[in-house]
C-alpha positions as a printed NumPy array, in Angstrom:
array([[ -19.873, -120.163, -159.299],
       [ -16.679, -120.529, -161.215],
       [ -13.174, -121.268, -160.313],
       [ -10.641, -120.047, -162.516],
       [  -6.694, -121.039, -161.981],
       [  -3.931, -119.97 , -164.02 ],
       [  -0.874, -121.293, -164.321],
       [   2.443, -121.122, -166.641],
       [   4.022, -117.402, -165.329],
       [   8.007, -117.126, -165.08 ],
       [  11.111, -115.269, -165.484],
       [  12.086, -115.251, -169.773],
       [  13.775, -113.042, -171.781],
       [  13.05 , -110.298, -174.079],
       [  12.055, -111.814, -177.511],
       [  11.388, -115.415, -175.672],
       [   7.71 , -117.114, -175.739],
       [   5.702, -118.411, -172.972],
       [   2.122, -120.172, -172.733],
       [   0.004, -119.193, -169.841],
       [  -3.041, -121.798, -169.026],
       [  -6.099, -121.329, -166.868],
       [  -8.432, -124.254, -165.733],
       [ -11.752, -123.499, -164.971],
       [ -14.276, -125.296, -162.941],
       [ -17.561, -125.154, -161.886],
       [ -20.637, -124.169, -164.67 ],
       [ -20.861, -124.795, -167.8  ],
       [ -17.338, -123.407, -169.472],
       [ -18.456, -123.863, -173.54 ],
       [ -20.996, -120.582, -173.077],
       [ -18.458, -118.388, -171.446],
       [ -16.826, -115.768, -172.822],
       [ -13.407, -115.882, -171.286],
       [ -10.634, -112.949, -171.021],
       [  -7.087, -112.351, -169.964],
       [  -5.668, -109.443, -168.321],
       [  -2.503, -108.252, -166.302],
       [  -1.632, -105.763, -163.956],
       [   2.048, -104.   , -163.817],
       [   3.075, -102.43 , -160.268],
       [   1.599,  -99.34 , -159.775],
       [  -1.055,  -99.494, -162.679],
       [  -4.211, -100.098, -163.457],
       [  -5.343, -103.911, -164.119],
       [  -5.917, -103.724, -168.376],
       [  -7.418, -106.142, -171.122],
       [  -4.704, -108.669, -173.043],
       [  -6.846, -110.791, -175.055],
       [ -10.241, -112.364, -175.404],
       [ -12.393, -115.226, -176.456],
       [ -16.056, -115.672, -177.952],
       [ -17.669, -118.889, -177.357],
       [ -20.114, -118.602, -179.838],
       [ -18.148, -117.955, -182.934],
       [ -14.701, -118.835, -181.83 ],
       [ -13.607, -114.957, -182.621],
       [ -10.618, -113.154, -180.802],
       [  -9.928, -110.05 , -180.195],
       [  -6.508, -108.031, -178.751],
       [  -4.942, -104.899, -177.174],
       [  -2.872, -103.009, -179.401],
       [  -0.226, -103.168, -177.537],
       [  -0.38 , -107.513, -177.833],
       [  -2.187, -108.023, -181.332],
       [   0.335, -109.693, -183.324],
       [   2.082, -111.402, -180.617],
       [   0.18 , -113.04 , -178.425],
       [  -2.701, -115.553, -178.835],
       [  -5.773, -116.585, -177.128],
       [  -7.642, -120.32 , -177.26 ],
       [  -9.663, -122.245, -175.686],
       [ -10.13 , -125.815, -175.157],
       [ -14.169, -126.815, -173.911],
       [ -13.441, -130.34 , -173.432],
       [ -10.652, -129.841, -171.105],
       [ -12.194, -126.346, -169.853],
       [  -8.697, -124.128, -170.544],
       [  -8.135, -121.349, -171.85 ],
       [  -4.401, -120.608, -173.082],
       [  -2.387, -117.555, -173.728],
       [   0.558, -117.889, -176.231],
       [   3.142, -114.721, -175.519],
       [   5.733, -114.812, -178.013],
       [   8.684, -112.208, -178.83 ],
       [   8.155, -110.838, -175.248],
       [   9.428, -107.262, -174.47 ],
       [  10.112, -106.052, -171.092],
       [   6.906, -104.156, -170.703],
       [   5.201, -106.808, -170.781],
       [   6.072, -108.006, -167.553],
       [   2.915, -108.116, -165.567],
       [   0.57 , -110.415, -163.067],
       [  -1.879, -112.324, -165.606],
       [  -5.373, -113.176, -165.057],
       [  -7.475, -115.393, -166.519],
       [ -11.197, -114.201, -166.091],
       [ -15.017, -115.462, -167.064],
       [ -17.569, -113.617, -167.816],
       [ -21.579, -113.719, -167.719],
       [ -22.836, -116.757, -169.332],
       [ -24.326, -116.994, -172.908],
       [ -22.981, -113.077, -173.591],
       [ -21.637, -112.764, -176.902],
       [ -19.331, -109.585, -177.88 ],
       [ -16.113, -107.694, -177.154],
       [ -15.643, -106.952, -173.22 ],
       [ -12.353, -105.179, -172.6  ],
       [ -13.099, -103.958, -169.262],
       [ -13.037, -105.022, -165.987],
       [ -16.407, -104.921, -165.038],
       [ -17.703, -107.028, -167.923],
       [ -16.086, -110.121, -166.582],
       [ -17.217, -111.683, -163.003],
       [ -14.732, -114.638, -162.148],
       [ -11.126, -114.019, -161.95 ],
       [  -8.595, -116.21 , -161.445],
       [  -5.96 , -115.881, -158.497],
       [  -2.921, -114.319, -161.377],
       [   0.544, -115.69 , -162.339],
       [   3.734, -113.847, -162.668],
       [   5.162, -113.056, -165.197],
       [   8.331, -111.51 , -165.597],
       [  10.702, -110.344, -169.058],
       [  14.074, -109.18 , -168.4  ],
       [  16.11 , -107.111, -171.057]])
């Protein structure tokens, strides 16, 4: 079992920067690939960024690559989200989420990650 929390949402501007964290308990965190998403009102819940444990790579939406930024820390079991030069449409509830232990590759969809954190608001104004 895994517990995921997030934490770090709030109400910024367009063009500001914000840094979302999520703490994760439970197994073992270092073997984990690890993922955030968000959900807007009304739409479907879609991939932000995400992390592979076994060769440190990233990997993006489109619509975020070049802006934001995902890391992880295994000692302290976090795994950030730096948002800078925020536009309105990314306004959004953010999830942190695991996935199956020891996989290794790009998961981008929902189904490919089992744990999901409880979401944090966040929230760009124009």
């Amino acid at each position: 079992q895994v517990q995921l929390a997030e934490s770090g949402g709030g109400l910024v501007q367009a063009g500001d920067s914000l840094r979302l964290s999520c703490a994760a308990s439970g197994r073992a965190f270092s073997t984990t690939p690890m993922g955030w998403f968000r959900q807007a009102p009304g739409k479907e819940r879609e991939f932000v960024a995400g992390h592979n444990w076994r060769d440190d790579s990233t990997y993006y939406a489109d619509s975020v690559k070049g802006r934001f930024a995902i890391s992880r820390d295994n000692a302290k079991k976090s795994v950030d989200l730096q948002m800078n030069s925020l536009k309105p449409e990314d306004t959004a509830v953010y999830y942190c989420a695991a996935g199956n232990r020891y996989s290794f590759g790009v998961y981008t969809a929902v189904r490919d990650y089992n744990y999901w954190g409880q979401g944090t608001q966040v929230t760009v104004s124009s």
